mmCIF file of C-alpha atoms in Angstrom:
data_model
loop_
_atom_site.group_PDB
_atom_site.id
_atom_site.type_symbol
_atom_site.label_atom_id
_atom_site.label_comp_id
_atom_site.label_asym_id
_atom_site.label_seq_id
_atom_site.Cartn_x
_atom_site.Cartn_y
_atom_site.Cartn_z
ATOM 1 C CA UNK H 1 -8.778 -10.872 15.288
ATOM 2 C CA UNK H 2 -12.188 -11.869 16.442
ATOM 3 C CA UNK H 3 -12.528 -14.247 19.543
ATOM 4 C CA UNK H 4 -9.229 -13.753 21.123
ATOM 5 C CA UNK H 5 -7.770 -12.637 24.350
ATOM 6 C CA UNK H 6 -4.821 -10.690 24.913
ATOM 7 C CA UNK H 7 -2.013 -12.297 26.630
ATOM 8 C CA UNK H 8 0.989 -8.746 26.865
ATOM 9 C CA UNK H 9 2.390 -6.425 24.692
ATOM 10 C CA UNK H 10 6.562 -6.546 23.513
ATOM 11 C CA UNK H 11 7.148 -3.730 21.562
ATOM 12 C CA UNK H 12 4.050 -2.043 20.926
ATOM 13 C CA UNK H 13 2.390 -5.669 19.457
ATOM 14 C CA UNK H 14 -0.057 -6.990 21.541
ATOM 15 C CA UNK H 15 0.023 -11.121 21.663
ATOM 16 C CA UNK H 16 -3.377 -12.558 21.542
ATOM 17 C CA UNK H 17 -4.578 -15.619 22.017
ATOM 18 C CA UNK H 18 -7.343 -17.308 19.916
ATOM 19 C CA UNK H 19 -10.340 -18.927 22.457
ATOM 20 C CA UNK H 20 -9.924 -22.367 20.359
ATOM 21 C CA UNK H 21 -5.943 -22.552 21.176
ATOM 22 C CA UNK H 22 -6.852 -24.991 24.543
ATOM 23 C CA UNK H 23 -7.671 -27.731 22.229
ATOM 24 C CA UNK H 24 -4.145 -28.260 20.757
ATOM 25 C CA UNK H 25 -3.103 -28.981 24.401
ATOM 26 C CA UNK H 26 -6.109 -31.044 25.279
ATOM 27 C CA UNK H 27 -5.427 -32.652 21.674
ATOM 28 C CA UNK H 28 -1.883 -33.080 23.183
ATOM 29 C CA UNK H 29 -2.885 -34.197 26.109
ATOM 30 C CA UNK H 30 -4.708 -37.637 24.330
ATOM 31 C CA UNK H 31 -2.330 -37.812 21.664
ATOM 32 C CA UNK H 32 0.682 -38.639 23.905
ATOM 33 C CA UNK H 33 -1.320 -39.856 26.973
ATOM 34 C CA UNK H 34 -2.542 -42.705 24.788
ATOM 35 C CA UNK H 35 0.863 -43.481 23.356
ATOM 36 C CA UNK H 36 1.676 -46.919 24.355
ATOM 37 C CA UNK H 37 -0.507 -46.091 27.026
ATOM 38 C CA UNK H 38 1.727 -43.962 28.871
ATOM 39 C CA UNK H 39 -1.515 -42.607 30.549
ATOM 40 C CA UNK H 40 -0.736 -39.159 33.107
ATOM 41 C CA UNK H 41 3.188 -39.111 32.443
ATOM 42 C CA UNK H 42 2.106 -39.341 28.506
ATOM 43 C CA UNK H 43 -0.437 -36.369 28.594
ATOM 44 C CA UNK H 44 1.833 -34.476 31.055
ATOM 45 C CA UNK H 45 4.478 -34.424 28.579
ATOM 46 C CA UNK H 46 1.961 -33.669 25.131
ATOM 47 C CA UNK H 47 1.129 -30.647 27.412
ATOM 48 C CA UNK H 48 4.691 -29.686 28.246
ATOM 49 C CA UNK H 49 5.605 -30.126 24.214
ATOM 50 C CA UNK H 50 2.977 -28.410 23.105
ATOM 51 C CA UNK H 51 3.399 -25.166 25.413
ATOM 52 C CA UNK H 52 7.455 -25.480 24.431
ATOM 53 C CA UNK H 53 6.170 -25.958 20.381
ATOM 54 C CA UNK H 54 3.851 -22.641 20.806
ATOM 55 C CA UNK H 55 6.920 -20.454 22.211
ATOM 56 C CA UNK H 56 8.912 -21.288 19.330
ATOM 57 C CA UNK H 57 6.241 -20.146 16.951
ATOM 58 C CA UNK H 58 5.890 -17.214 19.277
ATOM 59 C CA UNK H 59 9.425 -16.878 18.808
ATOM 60 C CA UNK H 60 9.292 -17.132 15.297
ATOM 61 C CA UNK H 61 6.696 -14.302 14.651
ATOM 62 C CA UNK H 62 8.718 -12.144 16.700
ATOM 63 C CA UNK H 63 11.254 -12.358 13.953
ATOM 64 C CA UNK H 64 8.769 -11.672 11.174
ATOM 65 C CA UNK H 65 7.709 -8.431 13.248
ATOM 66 C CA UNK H 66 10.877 -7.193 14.592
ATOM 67 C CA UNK H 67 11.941 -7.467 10.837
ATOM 68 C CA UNK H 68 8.998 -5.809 9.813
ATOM 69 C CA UNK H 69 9.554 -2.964 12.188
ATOM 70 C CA UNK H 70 13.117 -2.244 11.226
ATOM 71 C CA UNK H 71 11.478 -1.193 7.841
ATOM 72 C CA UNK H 72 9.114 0.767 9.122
ATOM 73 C CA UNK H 73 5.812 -1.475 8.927
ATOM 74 C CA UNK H 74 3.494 -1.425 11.520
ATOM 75 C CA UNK H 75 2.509 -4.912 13.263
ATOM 76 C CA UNK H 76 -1.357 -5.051 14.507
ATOM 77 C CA UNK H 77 -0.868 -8.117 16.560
ATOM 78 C CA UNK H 78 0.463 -11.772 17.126
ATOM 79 C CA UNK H 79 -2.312 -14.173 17.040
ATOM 80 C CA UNK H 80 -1.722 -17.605 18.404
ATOM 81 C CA UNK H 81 -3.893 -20.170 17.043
ATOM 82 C CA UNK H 82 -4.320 -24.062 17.148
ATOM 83 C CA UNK H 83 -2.728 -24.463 13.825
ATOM 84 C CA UNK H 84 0.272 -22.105 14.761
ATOM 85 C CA UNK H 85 0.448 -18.181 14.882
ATOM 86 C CA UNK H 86 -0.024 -15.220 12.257
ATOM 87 C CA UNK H 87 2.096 -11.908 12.852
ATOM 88 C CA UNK H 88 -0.407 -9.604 11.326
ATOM 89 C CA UNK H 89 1.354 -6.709 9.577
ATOM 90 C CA UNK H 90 -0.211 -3.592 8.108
ATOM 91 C CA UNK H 91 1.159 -4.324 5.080
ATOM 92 C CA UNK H 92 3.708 -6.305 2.723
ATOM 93 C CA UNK H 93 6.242 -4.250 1.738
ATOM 94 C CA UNK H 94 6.559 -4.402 -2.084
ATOM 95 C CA UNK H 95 10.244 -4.176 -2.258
ATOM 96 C CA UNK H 96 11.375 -7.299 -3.033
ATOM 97 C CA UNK H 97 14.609 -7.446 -0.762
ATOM 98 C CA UNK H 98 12.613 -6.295 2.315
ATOM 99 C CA UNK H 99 9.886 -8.330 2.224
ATOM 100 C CA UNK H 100 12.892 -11.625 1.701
ATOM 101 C CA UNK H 101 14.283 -10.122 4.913
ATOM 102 C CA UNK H 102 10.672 -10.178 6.659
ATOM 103 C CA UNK H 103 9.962 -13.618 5.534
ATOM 104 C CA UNK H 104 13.239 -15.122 5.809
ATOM 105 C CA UNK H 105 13.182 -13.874 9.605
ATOM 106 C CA UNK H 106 10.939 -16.554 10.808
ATOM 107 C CA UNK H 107 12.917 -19.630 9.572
ATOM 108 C CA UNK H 108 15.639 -17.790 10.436
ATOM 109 C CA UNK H 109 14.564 -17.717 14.339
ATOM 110 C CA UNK H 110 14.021 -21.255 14.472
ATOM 111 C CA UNK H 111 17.389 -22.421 13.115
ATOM 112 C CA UNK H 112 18.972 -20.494 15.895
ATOM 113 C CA UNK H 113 16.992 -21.762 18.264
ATOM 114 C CA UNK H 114 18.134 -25.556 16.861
ATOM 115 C CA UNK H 115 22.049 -24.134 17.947
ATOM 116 C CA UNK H 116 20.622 -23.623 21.585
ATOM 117 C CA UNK H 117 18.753 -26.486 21.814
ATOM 118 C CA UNK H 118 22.022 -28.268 20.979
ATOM 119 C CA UNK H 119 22.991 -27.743 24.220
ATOM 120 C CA UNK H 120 20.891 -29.040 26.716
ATOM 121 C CA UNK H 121 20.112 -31.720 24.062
ATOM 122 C CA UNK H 122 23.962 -32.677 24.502
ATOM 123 C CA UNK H 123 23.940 -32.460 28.083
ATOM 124 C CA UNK H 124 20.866 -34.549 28.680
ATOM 125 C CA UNK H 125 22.361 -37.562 26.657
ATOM 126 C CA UNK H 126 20.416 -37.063 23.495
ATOM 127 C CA UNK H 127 22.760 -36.714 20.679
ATOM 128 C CA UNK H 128 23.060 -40.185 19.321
ATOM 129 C CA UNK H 129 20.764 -41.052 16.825
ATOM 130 C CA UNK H 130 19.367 -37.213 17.187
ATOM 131 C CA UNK H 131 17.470 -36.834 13.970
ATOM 132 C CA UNK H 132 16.055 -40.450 14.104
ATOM 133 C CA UNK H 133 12.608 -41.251 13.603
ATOM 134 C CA UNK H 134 12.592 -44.265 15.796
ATOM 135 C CA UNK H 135 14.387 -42.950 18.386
ATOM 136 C CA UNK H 136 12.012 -40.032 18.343
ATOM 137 C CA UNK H 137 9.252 -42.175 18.576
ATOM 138 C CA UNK H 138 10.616 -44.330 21.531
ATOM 139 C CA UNK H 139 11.307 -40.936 23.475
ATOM 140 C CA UNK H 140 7.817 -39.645 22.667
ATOM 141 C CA UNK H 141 5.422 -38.864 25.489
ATOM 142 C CA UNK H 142 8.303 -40.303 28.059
ATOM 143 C CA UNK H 143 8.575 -37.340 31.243
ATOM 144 C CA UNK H 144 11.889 -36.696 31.408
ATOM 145 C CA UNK H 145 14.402 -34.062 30.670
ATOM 146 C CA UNK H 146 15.969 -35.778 27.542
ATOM 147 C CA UNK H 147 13.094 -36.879 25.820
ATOM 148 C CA UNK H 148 11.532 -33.352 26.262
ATOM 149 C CA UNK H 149 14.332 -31.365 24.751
ATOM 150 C CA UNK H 150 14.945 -34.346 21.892
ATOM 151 C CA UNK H 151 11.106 -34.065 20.982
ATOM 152 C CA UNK H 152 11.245 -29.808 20.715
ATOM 153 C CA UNK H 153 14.655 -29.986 18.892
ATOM 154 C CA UNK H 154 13.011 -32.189 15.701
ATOM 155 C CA UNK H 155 10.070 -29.837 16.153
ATOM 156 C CA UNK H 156 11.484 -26.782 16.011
ATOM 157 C CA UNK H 157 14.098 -27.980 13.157
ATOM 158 C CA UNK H 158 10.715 -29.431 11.449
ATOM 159 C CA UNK H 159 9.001 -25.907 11.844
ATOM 160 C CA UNK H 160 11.571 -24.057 10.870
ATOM 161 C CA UNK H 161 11.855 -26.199 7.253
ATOM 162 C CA UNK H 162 8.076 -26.771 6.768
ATOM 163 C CA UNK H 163 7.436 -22.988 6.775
ATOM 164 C CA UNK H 164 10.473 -22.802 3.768
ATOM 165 C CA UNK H 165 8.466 -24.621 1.033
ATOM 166 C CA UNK H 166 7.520 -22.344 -1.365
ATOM 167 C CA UNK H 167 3.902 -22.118 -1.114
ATOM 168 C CA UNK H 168 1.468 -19.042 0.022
ATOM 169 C CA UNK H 169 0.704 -18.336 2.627
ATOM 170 C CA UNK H 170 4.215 -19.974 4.519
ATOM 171 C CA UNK H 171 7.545 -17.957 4.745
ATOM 172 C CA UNK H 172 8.772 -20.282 1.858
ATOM 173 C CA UNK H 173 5.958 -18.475 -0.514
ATOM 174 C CA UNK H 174 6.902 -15.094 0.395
ATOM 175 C CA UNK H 175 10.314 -15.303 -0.374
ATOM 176 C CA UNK H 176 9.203 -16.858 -3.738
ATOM 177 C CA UNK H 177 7.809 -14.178 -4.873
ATOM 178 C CA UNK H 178 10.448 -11.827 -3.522
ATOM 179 C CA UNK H 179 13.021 -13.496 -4.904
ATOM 180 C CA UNK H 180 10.854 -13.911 -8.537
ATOM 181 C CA UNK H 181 9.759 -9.461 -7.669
ATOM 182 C CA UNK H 182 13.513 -8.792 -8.427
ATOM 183 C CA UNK H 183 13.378 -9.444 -11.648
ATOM 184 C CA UNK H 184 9.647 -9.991 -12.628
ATOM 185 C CA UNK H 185 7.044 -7.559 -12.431
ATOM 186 C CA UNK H 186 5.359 -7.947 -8.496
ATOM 187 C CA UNK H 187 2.046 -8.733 -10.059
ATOM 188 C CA UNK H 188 3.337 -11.289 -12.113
ATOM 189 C CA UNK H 189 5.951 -12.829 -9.664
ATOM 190 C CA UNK H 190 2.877 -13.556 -6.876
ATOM 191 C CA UNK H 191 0.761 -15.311 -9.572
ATOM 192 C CA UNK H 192 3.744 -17.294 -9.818
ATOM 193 C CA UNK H 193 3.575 -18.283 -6.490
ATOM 194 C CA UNK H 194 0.040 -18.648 -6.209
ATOM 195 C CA UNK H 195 0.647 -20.789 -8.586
ATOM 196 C CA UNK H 196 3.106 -22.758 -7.220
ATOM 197 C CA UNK H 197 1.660 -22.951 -3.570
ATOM 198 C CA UNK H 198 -1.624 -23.778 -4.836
ATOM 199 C CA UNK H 199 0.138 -26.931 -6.649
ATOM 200 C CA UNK H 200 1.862 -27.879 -3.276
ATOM 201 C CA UNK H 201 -1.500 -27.678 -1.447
ATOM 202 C CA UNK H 202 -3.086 -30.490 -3.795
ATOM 203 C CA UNK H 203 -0.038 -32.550 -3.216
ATOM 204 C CA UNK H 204 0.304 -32.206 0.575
ATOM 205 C CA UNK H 205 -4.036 -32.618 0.476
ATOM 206 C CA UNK H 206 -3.590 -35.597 -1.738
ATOM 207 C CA UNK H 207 -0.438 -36.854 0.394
ATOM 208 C CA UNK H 208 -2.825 -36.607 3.820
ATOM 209 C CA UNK H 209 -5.547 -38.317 1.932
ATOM 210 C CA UNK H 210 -3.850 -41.190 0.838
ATOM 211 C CA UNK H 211 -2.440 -41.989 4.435
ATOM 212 C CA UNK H 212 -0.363 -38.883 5.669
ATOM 213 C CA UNK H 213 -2.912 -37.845 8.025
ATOM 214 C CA UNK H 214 -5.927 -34.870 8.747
ATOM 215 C CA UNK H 215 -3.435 -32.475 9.738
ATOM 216 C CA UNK H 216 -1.769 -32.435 6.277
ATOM 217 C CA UNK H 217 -5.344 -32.084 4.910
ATOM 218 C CA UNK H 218 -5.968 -29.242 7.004
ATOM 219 C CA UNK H 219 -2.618 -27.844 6.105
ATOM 220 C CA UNK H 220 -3.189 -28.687 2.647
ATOM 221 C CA UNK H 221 -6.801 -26.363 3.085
ATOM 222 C CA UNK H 222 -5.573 -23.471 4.490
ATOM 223 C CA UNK H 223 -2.059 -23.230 2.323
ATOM 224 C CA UNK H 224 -4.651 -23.612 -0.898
ATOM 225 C CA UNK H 225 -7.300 -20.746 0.969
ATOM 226 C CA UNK H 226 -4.348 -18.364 2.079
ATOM 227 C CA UNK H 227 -2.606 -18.734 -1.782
ATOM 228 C CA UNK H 228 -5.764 -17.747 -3.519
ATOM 229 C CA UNK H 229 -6.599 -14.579 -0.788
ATOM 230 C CA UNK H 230 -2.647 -13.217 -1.349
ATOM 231 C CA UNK H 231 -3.151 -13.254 -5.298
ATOM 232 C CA UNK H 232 -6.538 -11.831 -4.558
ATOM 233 C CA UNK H 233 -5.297 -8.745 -2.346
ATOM 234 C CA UNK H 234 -1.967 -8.199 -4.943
ATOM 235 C CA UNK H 235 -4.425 -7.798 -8.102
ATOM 236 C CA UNK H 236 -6.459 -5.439 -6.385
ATOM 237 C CA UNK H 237 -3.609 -3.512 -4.574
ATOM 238 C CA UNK H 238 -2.362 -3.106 -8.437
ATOM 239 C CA UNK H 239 -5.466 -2.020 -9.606
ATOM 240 C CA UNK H 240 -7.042 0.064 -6.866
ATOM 241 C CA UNK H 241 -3.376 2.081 -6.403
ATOM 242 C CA UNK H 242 -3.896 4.718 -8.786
ATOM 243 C CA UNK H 243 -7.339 5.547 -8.152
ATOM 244 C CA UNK H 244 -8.780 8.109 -5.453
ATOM 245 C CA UNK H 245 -12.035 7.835 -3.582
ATOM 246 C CA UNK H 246 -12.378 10.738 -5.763
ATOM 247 C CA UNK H 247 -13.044 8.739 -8.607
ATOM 248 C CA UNK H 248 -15.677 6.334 -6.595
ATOM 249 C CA UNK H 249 -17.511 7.824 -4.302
ATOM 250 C CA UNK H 250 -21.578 8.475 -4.732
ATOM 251 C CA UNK H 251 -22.159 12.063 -4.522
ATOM 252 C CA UNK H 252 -25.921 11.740 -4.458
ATOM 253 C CA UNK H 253 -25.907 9.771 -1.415
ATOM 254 C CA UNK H 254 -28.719 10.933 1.127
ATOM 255 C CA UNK H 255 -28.037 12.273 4.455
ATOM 256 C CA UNK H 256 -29.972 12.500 7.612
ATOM 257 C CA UNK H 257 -30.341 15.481 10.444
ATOM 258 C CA UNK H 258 -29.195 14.188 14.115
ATOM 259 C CA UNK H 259 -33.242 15.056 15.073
ATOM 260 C CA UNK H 260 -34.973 12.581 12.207
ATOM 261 C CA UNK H 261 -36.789 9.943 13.873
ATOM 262 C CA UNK H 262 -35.182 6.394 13.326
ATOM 263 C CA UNK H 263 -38.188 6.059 11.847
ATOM 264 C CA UNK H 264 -37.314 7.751 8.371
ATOM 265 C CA UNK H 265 -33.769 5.649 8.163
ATOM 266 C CA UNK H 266 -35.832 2.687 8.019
ATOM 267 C CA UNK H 267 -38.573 4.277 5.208
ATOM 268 C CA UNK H 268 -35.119 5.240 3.131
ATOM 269 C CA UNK H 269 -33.093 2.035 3.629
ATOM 270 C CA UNK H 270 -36.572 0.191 2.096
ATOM 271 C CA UNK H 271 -37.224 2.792 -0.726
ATOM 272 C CA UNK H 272 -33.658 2.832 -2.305
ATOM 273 C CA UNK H 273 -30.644 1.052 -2.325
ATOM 274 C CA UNK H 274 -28.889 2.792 0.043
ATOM 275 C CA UNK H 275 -29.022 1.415 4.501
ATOM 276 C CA UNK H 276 -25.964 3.597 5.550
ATOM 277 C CA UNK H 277 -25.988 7.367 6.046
ATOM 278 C CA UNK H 278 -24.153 9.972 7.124
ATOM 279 C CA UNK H 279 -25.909 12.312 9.580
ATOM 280 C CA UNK H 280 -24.886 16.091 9.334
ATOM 281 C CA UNK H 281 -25.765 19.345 10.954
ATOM 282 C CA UNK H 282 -26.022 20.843 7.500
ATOM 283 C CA UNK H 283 -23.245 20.316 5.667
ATOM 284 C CA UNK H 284 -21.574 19.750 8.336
ATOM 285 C CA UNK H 285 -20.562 15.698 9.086
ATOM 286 C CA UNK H 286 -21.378 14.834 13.086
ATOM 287 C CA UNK H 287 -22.024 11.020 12.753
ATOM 288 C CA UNK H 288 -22.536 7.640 10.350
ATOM 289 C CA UNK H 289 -25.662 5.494 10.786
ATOM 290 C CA UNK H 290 -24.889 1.959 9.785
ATOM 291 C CA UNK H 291 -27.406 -0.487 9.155
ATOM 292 C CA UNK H 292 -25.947 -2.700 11.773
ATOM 293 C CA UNK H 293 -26.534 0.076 14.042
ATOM 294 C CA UNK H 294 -29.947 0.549 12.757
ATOM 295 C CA UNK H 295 -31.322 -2.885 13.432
ATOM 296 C CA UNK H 296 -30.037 -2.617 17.261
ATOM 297 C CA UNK H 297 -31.421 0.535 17.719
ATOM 298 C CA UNK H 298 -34.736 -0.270 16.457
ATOM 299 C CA UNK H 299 -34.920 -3.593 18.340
ATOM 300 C CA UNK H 300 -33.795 -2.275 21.226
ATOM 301 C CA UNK H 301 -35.352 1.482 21.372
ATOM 302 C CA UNK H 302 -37.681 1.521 18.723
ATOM 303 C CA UNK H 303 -38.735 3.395 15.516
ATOM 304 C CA UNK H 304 -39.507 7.103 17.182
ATOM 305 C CA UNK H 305 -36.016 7.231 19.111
ATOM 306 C CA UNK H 306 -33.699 10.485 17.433
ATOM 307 C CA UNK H 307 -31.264 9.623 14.480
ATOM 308 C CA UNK H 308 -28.496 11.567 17.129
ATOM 309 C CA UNK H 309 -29.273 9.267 20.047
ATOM 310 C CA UNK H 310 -27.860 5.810 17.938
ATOM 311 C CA UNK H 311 -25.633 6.842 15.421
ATOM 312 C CA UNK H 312 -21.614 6.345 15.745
ATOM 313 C CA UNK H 313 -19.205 9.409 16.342
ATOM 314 C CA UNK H 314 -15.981 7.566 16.344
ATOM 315 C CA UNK H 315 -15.973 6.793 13.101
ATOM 316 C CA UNK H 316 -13.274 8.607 10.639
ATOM 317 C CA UNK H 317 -14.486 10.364 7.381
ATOM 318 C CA UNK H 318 -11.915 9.985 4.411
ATOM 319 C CA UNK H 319 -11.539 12.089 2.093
ATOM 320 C CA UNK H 320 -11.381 12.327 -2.091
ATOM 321 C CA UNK H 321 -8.169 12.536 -2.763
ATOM 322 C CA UNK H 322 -7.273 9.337 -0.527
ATOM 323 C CA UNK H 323 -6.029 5.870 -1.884
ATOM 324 C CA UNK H 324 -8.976 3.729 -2.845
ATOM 325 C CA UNK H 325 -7.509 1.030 -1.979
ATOM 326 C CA UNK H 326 -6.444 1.695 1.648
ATOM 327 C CA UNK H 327 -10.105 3.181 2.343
ATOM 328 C CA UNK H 328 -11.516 -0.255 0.933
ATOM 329 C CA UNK H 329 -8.850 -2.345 3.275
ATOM 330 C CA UNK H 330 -9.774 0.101 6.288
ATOM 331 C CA UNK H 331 -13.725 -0.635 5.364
ATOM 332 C CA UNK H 332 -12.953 -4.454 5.203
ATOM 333 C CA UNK H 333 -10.958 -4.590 8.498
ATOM 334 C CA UNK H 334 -13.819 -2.640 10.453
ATOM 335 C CA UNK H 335 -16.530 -4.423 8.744
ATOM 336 C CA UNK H 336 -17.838 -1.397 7.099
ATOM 337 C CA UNK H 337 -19.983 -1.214 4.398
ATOM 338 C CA UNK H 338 -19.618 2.645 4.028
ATOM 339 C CA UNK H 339 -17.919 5.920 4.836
ATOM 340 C CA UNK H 340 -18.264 9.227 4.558
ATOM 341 C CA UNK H 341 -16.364 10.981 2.126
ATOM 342 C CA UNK H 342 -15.749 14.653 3.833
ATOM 343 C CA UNK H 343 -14.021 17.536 2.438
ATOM 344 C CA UNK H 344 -12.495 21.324 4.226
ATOM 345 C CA UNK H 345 -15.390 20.115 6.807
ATOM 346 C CA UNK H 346 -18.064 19.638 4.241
ATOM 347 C CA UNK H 347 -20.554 16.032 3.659
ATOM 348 C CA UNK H 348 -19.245 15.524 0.139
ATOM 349 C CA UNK H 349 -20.996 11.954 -0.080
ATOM 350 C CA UNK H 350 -20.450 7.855 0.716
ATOM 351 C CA UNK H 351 -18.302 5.884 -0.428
ATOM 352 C CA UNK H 352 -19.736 2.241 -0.067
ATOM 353 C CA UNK H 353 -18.184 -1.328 -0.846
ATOM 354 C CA UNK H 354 -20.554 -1.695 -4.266
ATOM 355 C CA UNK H 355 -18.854 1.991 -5.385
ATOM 356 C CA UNK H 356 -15.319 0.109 -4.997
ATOM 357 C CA UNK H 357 -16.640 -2.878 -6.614
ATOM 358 C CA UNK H 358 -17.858 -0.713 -9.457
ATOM 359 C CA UNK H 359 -14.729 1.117 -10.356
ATOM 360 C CA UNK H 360 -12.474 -2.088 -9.603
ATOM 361 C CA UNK H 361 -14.340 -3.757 -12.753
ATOM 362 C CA UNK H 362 -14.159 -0.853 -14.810
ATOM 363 C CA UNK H 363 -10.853 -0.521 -14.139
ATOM 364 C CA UNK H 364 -10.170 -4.111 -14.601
ATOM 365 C CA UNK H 365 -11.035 -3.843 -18.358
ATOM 366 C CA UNK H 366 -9.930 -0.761 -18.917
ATOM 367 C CA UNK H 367 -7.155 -0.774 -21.793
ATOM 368 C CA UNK H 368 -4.217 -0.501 -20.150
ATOM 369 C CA UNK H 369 -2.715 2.103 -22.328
ATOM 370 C CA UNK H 370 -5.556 4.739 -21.730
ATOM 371 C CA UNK H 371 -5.880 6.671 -18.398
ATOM 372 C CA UNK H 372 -9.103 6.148 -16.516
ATOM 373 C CA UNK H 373 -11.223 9.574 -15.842
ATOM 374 C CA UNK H 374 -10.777 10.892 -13.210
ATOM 375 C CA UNK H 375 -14.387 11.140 -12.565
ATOM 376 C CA UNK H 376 -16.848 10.000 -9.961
ATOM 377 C CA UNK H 377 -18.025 6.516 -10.774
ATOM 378 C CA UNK H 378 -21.477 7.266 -9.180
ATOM 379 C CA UNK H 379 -23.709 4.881 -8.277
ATOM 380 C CA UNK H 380 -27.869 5.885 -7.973
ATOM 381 C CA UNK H 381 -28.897 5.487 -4.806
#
């Protein structure tokens, strides 16, 4: 994820940390320093809290990724962010009882932690009145061992619920739909969700607006946001599965020689529709120019400098008979509009985000009951 920092490593998944997170504890910091005007000891303790709150969601994608792993998914990274963290995985596995295992592993996490936390919770006198909210406000922002462990019991308990309702994009969602996936087609079980989560959002939104608080609003955003992207990503995973870059890629797409001057990218890019090219040796595929790459190379070496000098090597070709819709994720990850479609070491052509966006129409009004040819959906360049 852009504009964060790595922190380690457990297991192969790296833990990054977004350059925003120091806010929450400066926002902690005020919140509790200025509670009953507790002043140092207050902020001391929002900072201790909040540190002790971000473990446990640490904690907590650990279990969604250690889950993930046992079946065999890969986990990019943990990102830690104000709002809480995001275990990115490579994918969602579309078995319904795995992905209920993966999503259930989270909550899961945090209600064992609440059995631990029982102890030095008992030991520091906090017991009575445990789950009180007045006595969890009179213990609030006070610097001692009691109040501390009181304060990151309710919070963990709370996180550990709160991520249970059933809305997308929290734990509660997922298992929704997995739950609705064993007997409901998976297609029709997320819009269910969607459904469902987007109807939470307006209530938690509506619930912040009329008193609750930002954070509920902001909760209330994102649940809405992260509902609508899941339904999103499963309609075009179910349409894109069956179809091969084979069937999308623009064969008439126009190559350049390592030795053209930069200056002929630029004449091509403004005399057709295409501003990405493959460079080749012949047939032969040695490097992409993007237009990204194009603009920096112009501004900073000018028209006249060799095509071979700025393009990018390190830069996979696919090839036709690969999933369309893992070559369209991959493209969308790297912020690619474009790769090169390569075959037994030949330049075959591009395939480009508008080719995808071509055949994923097509293929959304296709009738259902007729195959779609399995021919190149070519677009003019």
């Amino acid at each position: 994820m852009g504009g964060s920092l790595r922190l380690f490593s457990v297991r192969g998944i790296d833990v990054r940390m977004h350059i925003t997170f120091p806010l929450i504890l400066i926002w902690g910091a005020i919140q509790f320093g200025l509670l009953d005007e507790r002043g140092v000891p207050g902020a001391v303790f929002g900072i201790i809290v909040t540190l002790l709150l971000f473990a446990i969601v640490l904690l907590h994608e650990f279990g969604h990724s250690f889950a993930a792993l046992y079946y065999g998914v890969p986990v990019k990274n943990i990102v830690l962010l104000p709002i809480g963290g995001v275990a990115q995985l490579s994918r969602i596995p579309e078995e319904p009882r795995q992905e209920l295992v993966i999503a259930a592993a989270g909550p899961a996490v945090n209600f064992g932690l609440a059995l631990l936390l029982l102890v030095p919770v008992a030991l520091t006198g906090q017991l009575d009145g445990l789950l009180g909210f007045d006595a969890l406000l009179q213990s609030a922002g006070k610097l001692s061992g009691g109040a501390i462990f009181r304060y990151t019991f309710i919070s963990n308990l709370f996180l550990g619920v709160f991520n249970l309702l059933p809305a997308f994009p929290m734990d509660g969602g997922r298992v929704l739909r997995a739950l609705l996936a064993i007997r409901l087609p998976y297609v029709r079980a997320t819009r269910i969700a969607v459904s469902i989560g987007q109807s939470m959002a307006w209530l938690l939104g509506l619930w912040g607006f009329l008193g609750g608080g930002f954070f509920l609003i902001l909760v209330a955003f994102f649940v809405y946001i992260g509902a609508g992207q899941e339904g999103q990503l499963v309609e075009a995973r179910h349409i894109l599965r069956d179809l091969t870059v084979g069937q999308a890629y623009s064969r008439r797409a126009l190559s350049l020689s390592p030795t053209d001057p930069l200056q002929r990218a630029i004449d091509l890019t403004l005399s057709t529709f295409q501003s990405d090219f493959a460079v080749c040796d012949g047939q032969r595929l040695v490097g992409l120019l993007t237009y990204a790459r194009m603009v920096e190379a112009l501004n900073g070496q000018g028209p006249d400098v060799p095509v071979g000098q700025v393009m990018q090597t390190d830069i996979a070709p696919v090839g036709p008979r690969d999933e369309l819709f893992r070559v369209q994720q991959r493209m969308t990850e790297n912020k690619l509009a474009a790769l090169p479609v390569v075959e037994a070491g030949r330049f075959l052509g591009l395939i480009t985000n508008r080719d995808v966006g071509e055949l994923y129409s097509l293929a959304s009004s296709w009738p259902a009951e007729q195959p779609l040819p399995d021919v190149a959906a070519a677009s003019e360049v």
